[in-house]
PDB file of C-alpha atoms and ligand atoms in Angstrom:
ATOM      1  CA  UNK N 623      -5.864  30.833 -55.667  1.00  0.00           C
ATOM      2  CA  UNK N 624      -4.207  34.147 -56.460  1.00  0.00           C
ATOM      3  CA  UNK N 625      -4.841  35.649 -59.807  1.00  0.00           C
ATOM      4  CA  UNK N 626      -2.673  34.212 -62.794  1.00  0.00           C
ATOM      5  CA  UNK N 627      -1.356  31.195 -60.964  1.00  0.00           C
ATOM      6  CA  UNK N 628       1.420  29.654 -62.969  1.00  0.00           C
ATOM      7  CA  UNK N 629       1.463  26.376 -65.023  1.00  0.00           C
ATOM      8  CA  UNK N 630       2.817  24.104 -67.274  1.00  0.00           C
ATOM      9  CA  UNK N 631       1.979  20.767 -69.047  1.00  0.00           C
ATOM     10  CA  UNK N 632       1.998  17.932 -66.996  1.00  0.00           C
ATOM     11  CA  UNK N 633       2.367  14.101 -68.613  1.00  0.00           C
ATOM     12  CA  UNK N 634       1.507  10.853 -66.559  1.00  0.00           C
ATOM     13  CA  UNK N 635       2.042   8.753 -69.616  1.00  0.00           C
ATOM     14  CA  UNK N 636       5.648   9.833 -69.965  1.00  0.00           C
ATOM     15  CA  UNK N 637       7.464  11.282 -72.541  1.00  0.00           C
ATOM     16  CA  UNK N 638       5.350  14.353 -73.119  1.00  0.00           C
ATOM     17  CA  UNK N 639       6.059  17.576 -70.436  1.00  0.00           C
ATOM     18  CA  UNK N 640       6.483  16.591 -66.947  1.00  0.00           C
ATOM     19  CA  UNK N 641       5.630  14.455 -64.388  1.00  0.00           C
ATOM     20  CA  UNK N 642       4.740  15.341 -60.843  1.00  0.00           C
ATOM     21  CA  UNK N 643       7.749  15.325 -58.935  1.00  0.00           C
ATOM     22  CA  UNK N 644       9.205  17.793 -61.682  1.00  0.00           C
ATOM     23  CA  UNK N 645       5.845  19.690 -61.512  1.00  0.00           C
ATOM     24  CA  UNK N 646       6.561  20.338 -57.913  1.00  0.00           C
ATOM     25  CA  UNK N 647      10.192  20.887 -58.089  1.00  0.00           C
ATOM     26  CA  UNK N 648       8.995  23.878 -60.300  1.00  0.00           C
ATOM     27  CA  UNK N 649       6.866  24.856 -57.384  1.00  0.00           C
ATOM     28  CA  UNK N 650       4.135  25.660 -59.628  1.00  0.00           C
ATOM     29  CA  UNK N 651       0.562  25.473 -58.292  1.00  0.00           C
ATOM     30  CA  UNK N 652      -1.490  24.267 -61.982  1.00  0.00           C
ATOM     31  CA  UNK N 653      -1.024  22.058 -64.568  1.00  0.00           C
ATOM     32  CA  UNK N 654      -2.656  21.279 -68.071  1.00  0.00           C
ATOM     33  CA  UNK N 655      -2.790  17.738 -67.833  1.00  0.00           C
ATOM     34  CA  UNK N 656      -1.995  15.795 -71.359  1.00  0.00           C
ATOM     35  CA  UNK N 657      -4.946  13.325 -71.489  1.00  0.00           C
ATOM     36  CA  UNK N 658      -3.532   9.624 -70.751  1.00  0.00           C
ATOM     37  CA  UNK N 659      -3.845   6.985 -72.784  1.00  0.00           C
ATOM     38  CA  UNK N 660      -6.946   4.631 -72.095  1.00  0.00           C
ATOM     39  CA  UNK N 661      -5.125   2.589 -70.951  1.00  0.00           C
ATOM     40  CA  UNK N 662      -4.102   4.601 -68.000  1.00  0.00           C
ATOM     41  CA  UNK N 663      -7.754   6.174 -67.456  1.00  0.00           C
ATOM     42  CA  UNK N 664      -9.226   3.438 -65.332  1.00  0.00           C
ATOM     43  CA  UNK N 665     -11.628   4.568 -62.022  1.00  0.00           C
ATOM     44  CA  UNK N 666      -8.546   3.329 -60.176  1.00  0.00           C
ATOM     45  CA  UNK N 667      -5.849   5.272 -62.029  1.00  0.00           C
ATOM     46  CA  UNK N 668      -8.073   8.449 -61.801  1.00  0.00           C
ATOM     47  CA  UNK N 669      -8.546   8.126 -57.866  1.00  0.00           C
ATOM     48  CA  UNK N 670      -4.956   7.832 -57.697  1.00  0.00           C
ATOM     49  CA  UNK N 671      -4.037  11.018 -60.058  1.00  0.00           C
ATOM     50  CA  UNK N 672      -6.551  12.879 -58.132  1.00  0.00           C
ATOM     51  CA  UNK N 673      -4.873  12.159 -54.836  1.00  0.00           C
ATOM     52  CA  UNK N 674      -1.385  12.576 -56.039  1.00  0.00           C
ATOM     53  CA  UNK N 675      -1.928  15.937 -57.308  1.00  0.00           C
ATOM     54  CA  UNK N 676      -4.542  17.203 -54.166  1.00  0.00           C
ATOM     55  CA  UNK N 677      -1.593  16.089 -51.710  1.00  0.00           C
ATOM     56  CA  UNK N 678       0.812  18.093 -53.671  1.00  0.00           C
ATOM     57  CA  UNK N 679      -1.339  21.205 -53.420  1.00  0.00           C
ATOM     58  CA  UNK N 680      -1.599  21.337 -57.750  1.00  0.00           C
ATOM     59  CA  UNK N 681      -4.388  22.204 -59.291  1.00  0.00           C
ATOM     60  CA  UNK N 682      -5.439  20.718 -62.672  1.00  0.00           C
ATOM     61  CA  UNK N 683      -7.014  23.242 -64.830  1.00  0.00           C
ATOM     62  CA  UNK N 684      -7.575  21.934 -68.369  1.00  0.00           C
ATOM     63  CA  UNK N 685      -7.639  18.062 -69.535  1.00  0.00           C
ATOM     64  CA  UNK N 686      -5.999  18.333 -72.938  1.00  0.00           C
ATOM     65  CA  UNK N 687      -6.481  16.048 -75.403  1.00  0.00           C
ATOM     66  CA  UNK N 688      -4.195  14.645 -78.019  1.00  0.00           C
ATOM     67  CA  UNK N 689      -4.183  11.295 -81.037  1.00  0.00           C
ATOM     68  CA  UNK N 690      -1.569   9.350 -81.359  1.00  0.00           C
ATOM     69  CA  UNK N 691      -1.997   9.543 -85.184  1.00  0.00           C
ATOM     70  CA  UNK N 692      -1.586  13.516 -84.733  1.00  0.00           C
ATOM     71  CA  UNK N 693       1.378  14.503 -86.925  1.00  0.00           C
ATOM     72  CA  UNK N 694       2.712  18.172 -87.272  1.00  0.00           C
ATOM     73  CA  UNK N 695       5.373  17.894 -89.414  1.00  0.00           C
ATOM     74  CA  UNK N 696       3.859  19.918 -92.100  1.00  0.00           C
ATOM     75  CA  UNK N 697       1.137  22.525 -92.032  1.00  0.00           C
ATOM     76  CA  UNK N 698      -0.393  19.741 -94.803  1.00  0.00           C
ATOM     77  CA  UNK N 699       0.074  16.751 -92.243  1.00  0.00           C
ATOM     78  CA  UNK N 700      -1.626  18.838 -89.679  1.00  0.00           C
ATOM     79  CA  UNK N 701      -4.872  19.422 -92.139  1.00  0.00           C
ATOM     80  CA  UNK N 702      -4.583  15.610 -92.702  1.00  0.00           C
ATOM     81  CA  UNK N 703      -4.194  14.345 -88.893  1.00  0.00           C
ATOM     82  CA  UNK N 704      -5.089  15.948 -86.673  1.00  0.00           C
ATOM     83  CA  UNK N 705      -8.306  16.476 -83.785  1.00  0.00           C
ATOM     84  CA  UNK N 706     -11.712  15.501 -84.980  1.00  0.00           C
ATOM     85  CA  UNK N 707     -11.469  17.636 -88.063  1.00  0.00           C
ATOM     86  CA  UNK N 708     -10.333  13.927 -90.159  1.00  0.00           C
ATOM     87  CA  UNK N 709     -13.169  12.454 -91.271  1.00  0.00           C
ATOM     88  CA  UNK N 710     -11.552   8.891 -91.147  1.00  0.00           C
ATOM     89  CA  UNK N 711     -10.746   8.841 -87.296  1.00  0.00           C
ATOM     90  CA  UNK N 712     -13.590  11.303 -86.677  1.00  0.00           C
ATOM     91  CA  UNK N 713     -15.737   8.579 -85.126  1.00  0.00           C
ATOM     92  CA  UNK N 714     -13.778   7.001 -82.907  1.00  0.00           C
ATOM     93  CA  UNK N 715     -11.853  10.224 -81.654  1.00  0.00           C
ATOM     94  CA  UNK N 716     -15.402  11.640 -80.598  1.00  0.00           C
ATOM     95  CA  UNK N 717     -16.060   8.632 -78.537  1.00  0.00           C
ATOM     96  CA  UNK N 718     -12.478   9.160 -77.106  1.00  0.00           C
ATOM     97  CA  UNK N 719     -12.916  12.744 -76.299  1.00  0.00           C
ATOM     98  CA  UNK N 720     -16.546  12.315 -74.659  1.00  0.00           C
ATOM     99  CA  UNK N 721     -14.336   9.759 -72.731  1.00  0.00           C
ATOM    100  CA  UNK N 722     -12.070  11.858 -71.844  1.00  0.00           C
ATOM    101  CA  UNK N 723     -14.157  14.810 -70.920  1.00  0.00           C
ATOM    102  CA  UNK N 724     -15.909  11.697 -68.051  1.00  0.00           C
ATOM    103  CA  UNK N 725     -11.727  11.123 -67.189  1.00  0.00           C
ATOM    104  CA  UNK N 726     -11.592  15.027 -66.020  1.00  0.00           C
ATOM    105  CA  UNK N 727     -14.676  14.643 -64.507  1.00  0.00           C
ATOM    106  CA  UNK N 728     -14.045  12.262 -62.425  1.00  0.00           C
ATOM    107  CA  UNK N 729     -10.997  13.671 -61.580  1.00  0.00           C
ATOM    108  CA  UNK N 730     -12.868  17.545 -60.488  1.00  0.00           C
ATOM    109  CA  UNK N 731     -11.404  19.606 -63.622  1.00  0.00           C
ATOM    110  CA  UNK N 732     -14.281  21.406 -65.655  1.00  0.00           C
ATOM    111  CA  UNK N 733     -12.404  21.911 -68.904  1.00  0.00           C
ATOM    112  CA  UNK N 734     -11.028  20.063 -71.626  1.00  0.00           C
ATOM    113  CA  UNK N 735      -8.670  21.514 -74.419  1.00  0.00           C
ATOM    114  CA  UNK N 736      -7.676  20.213 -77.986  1.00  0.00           C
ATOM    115  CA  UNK N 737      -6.587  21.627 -81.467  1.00  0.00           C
ATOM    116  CA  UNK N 738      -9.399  20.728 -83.125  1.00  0.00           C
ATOM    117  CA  UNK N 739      -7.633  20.775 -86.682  1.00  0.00           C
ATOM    118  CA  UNK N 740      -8.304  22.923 -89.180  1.00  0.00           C
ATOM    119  CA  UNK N 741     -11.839  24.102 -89.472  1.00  0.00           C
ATOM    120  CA  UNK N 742     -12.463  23.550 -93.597  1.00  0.00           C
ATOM    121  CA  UNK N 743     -14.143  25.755 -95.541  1.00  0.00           C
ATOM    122  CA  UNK N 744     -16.904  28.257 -95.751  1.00  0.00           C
ATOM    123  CA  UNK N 745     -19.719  28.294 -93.136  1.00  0.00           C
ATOM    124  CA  UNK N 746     -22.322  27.067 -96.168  1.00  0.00           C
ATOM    125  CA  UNK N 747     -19.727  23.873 -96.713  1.00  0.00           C
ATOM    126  CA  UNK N 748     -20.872  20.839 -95.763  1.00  0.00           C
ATOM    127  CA  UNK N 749     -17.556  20.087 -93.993  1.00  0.00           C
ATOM    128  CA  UNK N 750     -17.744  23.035 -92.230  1.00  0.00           C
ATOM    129  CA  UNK N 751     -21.364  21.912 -90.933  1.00  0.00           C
ATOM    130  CA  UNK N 752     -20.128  18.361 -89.990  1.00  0.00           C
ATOM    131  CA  UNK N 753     -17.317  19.842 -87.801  1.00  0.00           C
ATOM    132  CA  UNK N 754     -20.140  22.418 -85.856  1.00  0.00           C
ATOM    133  CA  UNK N 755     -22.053  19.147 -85.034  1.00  0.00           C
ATOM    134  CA  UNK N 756     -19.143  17.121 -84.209  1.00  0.00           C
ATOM    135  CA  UNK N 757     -18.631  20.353 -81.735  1.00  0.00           C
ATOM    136  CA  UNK N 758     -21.807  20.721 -80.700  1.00  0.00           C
ATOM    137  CA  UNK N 759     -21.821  17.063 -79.800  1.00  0.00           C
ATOM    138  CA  UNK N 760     -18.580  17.446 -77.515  1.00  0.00           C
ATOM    139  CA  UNK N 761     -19.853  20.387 -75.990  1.00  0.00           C
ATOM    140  CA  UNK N 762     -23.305  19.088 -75.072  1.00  0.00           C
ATOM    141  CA  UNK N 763     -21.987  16.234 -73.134  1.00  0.00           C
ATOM    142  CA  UNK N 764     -19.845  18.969 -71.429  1.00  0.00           C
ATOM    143  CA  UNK N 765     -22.306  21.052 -70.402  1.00  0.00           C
ATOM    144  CA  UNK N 766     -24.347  17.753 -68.519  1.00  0.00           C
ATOM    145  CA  UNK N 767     -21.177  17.885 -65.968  1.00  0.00           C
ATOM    146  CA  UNK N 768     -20.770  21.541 -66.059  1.00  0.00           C
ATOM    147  CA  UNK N 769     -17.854  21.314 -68.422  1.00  0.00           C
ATOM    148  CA  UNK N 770     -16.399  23.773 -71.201  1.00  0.00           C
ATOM    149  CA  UNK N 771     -14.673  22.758 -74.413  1.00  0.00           C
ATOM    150  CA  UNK N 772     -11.125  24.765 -74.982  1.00  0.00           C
ATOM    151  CA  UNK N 773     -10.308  25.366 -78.281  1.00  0.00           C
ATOM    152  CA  UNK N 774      -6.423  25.736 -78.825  1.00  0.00           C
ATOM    153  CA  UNK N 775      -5.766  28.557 -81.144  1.00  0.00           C
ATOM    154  CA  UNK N 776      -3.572  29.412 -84.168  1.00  0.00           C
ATOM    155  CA  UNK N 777      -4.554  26.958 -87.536  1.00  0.00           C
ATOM    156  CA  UNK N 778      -7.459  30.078 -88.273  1.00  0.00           C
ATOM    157  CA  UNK N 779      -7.672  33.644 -88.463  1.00  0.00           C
ATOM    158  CA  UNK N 780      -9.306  35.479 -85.342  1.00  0.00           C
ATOM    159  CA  UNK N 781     -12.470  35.830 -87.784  1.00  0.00           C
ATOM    160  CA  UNK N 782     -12.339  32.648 -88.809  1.00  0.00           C
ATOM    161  CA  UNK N 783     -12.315  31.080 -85.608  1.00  0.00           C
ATOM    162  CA  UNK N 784     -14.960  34.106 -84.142  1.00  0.00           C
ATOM    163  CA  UNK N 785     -17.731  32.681 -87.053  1.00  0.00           C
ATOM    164  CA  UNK N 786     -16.709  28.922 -85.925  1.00  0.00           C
ATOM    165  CA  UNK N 787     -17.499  29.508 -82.249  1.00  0.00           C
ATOM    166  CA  UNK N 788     -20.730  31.186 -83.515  1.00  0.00           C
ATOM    167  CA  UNK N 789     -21.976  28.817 -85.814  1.00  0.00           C
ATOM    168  CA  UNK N 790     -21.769  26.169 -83.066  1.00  0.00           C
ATOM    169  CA  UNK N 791     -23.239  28.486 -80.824  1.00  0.00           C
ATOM    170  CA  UNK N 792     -22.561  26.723 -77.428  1.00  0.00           C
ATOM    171  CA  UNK N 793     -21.455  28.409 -73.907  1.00  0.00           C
ATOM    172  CA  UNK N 794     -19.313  25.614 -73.385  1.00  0.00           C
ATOM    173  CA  UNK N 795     -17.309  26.516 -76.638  1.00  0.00           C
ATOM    174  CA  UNK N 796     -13.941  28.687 -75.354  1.00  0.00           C
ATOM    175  CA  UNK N 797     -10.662  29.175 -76.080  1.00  0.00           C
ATOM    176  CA  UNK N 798      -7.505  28.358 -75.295  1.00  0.00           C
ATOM    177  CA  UNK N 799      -5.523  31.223 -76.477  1.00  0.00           C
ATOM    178  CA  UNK N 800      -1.638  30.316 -77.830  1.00  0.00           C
ATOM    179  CA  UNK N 801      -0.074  33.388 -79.008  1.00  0.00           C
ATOM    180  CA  UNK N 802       2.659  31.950 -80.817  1.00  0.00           C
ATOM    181  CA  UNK N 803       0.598  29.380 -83.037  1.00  0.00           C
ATOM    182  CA  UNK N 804      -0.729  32.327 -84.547  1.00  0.00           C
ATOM    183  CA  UNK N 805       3.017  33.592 -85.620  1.00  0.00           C
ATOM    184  CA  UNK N 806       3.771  29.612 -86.376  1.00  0.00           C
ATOM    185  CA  UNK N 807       0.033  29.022 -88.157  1.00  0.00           C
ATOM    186  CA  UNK N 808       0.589  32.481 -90.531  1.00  0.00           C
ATOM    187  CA  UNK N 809      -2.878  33.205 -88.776  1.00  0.00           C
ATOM    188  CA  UNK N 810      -2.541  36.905 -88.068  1.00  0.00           C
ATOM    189  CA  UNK N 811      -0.973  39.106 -85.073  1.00  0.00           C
ATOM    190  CA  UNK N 812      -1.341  37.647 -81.936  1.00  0.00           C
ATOM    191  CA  UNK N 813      -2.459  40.702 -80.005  1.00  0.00           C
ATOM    192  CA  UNK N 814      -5.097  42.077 -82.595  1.00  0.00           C
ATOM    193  CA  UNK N 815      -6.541  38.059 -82.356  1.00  0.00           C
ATOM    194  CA  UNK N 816      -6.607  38.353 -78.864  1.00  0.00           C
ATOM    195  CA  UNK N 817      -8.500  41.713 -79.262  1.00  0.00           C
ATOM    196  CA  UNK N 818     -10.863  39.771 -81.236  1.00  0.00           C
ATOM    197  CA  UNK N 819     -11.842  36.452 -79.398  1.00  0.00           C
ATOM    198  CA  UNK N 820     -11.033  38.042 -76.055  1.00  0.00           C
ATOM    199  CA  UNK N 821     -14.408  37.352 -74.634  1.00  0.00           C
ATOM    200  CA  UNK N 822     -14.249  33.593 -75.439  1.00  0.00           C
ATOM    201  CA  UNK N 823     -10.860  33.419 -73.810  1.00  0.00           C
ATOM    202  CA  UNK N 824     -10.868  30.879 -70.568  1.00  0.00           C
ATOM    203  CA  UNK N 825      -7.149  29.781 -70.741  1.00  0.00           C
ATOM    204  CA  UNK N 826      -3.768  30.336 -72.213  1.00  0.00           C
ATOM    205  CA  UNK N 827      -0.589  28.488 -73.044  1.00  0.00           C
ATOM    206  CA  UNK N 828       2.352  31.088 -72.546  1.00  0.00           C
ATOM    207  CA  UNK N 829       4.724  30.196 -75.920  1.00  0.00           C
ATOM    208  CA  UNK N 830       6.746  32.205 -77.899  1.00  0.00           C
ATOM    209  CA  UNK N 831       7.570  32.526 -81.601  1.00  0.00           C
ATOM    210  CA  UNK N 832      10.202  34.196 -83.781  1.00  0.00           C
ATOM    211  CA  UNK N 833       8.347  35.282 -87.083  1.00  0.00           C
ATOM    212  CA  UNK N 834      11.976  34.959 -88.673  1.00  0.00           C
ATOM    213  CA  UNK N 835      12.801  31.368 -90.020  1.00  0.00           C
ATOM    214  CA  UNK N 836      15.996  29.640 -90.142  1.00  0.00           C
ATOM    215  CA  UNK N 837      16.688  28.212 -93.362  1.00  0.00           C
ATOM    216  CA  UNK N 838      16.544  24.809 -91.948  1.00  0.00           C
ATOM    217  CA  UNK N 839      14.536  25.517 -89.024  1.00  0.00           C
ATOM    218  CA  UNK N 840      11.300  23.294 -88.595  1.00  0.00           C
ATOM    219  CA  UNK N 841       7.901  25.491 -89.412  1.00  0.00           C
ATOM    220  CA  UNK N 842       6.809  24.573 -86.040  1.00  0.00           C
ATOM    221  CA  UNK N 843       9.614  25.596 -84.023  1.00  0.00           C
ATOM    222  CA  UNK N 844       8.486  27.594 -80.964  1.00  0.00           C
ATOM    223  CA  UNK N 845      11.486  30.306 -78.861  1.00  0.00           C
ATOM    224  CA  UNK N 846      11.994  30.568 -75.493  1.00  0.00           C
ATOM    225  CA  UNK N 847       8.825  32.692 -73.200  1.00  0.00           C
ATOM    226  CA  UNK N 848      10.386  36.689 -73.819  1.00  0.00           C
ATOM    227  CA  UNK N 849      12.745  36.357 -76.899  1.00  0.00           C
ATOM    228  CA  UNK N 850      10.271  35.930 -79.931  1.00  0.00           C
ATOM    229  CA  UNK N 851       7.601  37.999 -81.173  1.00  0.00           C
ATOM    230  CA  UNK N 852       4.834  37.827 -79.175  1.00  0.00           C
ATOM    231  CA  UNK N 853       5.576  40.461 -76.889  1.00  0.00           C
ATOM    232  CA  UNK N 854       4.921  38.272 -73.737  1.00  0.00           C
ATOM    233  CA  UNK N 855       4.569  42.113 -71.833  1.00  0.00           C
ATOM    234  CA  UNK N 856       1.830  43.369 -73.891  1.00  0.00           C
ATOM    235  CA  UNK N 857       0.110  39.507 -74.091  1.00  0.00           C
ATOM    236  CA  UNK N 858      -0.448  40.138 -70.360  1.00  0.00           C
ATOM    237  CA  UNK N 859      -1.594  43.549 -70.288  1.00  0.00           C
ATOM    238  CA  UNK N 860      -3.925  42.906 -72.746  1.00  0.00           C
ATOM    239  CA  UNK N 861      -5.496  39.734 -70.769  1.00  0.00           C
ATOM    240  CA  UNK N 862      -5.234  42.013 -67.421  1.00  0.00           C
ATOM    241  CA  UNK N 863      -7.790  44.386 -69.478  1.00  0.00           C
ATOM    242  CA  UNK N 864     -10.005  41.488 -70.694  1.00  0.00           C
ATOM    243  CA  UNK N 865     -10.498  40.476 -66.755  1.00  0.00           C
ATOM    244  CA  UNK N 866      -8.737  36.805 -67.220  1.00  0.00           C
ATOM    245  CA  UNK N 867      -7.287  35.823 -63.435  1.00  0.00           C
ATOM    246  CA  UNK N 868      -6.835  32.372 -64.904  1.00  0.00           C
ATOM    247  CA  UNK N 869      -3.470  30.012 -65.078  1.00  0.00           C
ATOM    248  CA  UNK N 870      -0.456  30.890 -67.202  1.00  0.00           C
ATOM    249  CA  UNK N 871       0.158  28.275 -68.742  1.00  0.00           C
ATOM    250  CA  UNK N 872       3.816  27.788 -70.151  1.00  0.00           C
ATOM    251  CA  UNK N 873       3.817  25.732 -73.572  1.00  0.00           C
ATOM    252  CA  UNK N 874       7.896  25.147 -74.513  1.00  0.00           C
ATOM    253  CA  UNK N 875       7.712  21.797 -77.070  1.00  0.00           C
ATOM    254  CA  UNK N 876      10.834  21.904 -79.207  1.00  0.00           C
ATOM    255  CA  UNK N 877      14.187  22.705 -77.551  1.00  0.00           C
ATOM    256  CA  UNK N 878      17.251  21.195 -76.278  1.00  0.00           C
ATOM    257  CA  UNK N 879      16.798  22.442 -73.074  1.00  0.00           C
ATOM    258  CA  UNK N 880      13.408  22.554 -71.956  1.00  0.00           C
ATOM    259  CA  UNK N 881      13.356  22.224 -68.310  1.00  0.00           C
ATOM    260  CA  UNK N 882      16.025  25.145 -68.697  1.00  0.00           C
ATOM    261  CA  UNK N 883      13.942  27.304 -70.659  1.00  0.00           C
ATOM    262  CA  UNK N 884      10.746  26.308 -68.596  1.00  0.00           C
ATOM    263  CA  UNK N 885      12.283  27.480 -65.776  1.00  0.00           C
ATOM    264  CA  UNK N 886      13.380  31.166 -67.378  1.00  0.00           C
ATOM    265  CA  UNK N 887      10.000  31.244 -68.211  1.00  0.00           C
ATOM    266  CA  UNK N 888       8.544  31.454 -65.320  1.00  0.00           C
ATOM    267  CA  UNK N 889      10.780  33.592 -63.617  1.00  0.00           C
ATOM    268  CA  UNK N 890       9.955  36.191 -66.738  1.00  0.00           C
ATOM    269  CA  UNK N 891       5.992  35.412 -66.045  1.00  0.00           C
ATOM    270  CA  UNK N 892       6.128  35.909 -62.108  1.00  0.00           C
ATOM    271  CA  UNK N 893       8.235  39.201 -62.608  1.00  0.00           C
ATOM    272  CA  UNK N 894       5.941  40.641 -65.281  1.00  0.00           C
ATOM    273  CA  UNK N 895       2.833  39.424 -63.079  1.00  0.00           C
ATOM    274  CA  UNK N 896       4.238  41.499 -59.956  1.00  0.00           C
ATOM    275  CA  UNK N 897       4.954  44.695 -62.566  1.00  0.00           C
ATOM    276  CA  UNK N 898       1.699  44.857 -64.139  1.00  0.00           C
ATOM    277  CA  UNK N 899      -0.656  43.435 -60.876  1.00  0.00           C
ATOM    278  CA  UNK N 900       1.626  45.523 -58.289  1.00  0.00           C
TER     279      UNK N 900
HETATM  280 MG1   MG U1144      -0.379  25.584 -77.450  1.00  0.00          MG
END
């Protein structure tokens, strides 16, 4: 597959991204997959998934996983809800995601991705601790099928996250690196946290985000790929000098015309691919 293959998020459950036939409408060649309900996860639905996508030539590159109890409406709901940082549903959501992580197995994709929630506290906190085994856990049962573990970026500070992925001190610990939930988060400049967890970098959503806020505009409002402030250019460049060939993959949750924007942004991410590759 060519270097920086395009991508976007692909739903079988509905509702969420796209399905198949508007994958391939898009003519792109990868997809993040949104992990399925259980429901949908049987042996029989994953041989079929796997033979839908290999006859349409798409390559799955990240399983990513989602609750249905997740809630971003506020910053403060996101603390409360979401990934396995709640200690209530942090149980049961392990089980899920070791699940899950079998689900892309089975189905020949070697990573899965999730916002983990916000990682609490100071390394010496005991809630910090809890959340490194938690990790550790998810990423040991990766490694037994030659698996990694994205982290999606943007709730901490490039530091923050840099001492996380440390104190769980795992290979299979990377990142999923989403420039615009660092504008969205508050967490710092994009392309100085790039900089900084570079080296732990194995895929990327390409989203956008205008620092400036409308008065009634929701916190976690993303812009169309090329008119926020990311600087979707220099986002690039900078993973051209880090060495990552791997998907683009376009992120574009709240607007009122997302298949139009979706398909903008990939003509912006094919014609900056071509300027800075040659
Ligand atoms: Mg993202």
């Amino acid at each position: 597959m060519q270097i920086w293959p395009t991508g976007i998020f692909a739903s079988i459950d509905g509702g969420l991204g796209a399905g198949i036939e508007s994958v391939q409408k898009l003519g792109v060649p990868t997809v993040q997959l949104s992990a399925p309900s259980a429901a949908l996860r049987t042996a029989e639905d994953c041989a079929q998934i796997k033979a839908e996508f290999a006859a349409a030539g798409i390559q799955i590159s990240v399983v990513f996983i989602g609750f249905p109890e997740d809630d971003y409406q506020t910053v403060e709901h996101v603390v409360q809800t979401v990934g396995l940082v709640p200690e209530g549903t942090r149980e049961a959501r392990l089980k899920e995601t070791l699940e899950i992580a079998d689900f892309a197995a089975a189905l020949g994709v070697d990573a899965i991705g999730m916002h983990l929630g916000f990682v609490p506290g100071e390394p010496q906190d005991a809630a910090f601790q809890q959340l490194v085994e938690v990790t550790r856990a998810v990423c040991d049962h990766c490694r037994n099928q030659g698996q990694f573990f994205h982290l999606e970026t943007g709730q901490e500070t490039a530091d923050e996250l840099l001492t996380f992925i440390e104190a769980v001190g795992r290979d299979e610990l990377k990142v999923n690196f989403d420039p615009a939930n660092m504008i969205l988060y508050g967490a710092g400049d994009p392309l100085e946290a790039l900089d900084r967890v570079g080296a732990h970098v194995r895929s990327v959503h390409c989203k956008d985000a205008s620092e400036t806020r409308r008065a009634d505009q929701p916190w976690y409002e993303d812009a169309p790929l090329g008119t926020g402030d990311v600087n979707i250019e220099a986002f690039l460049r900078k993973l051209n000098d880090l060495g990552y060939e791997g998907p683009l993959t376009i992120e574009r949750e709240y607007s009122p015309d997302q298949a139009g924007d979706i398909a903008s942004a990939l003509k912006l991410l094919e014609g900056l691919r071509a300027k800075i590759l040659g």
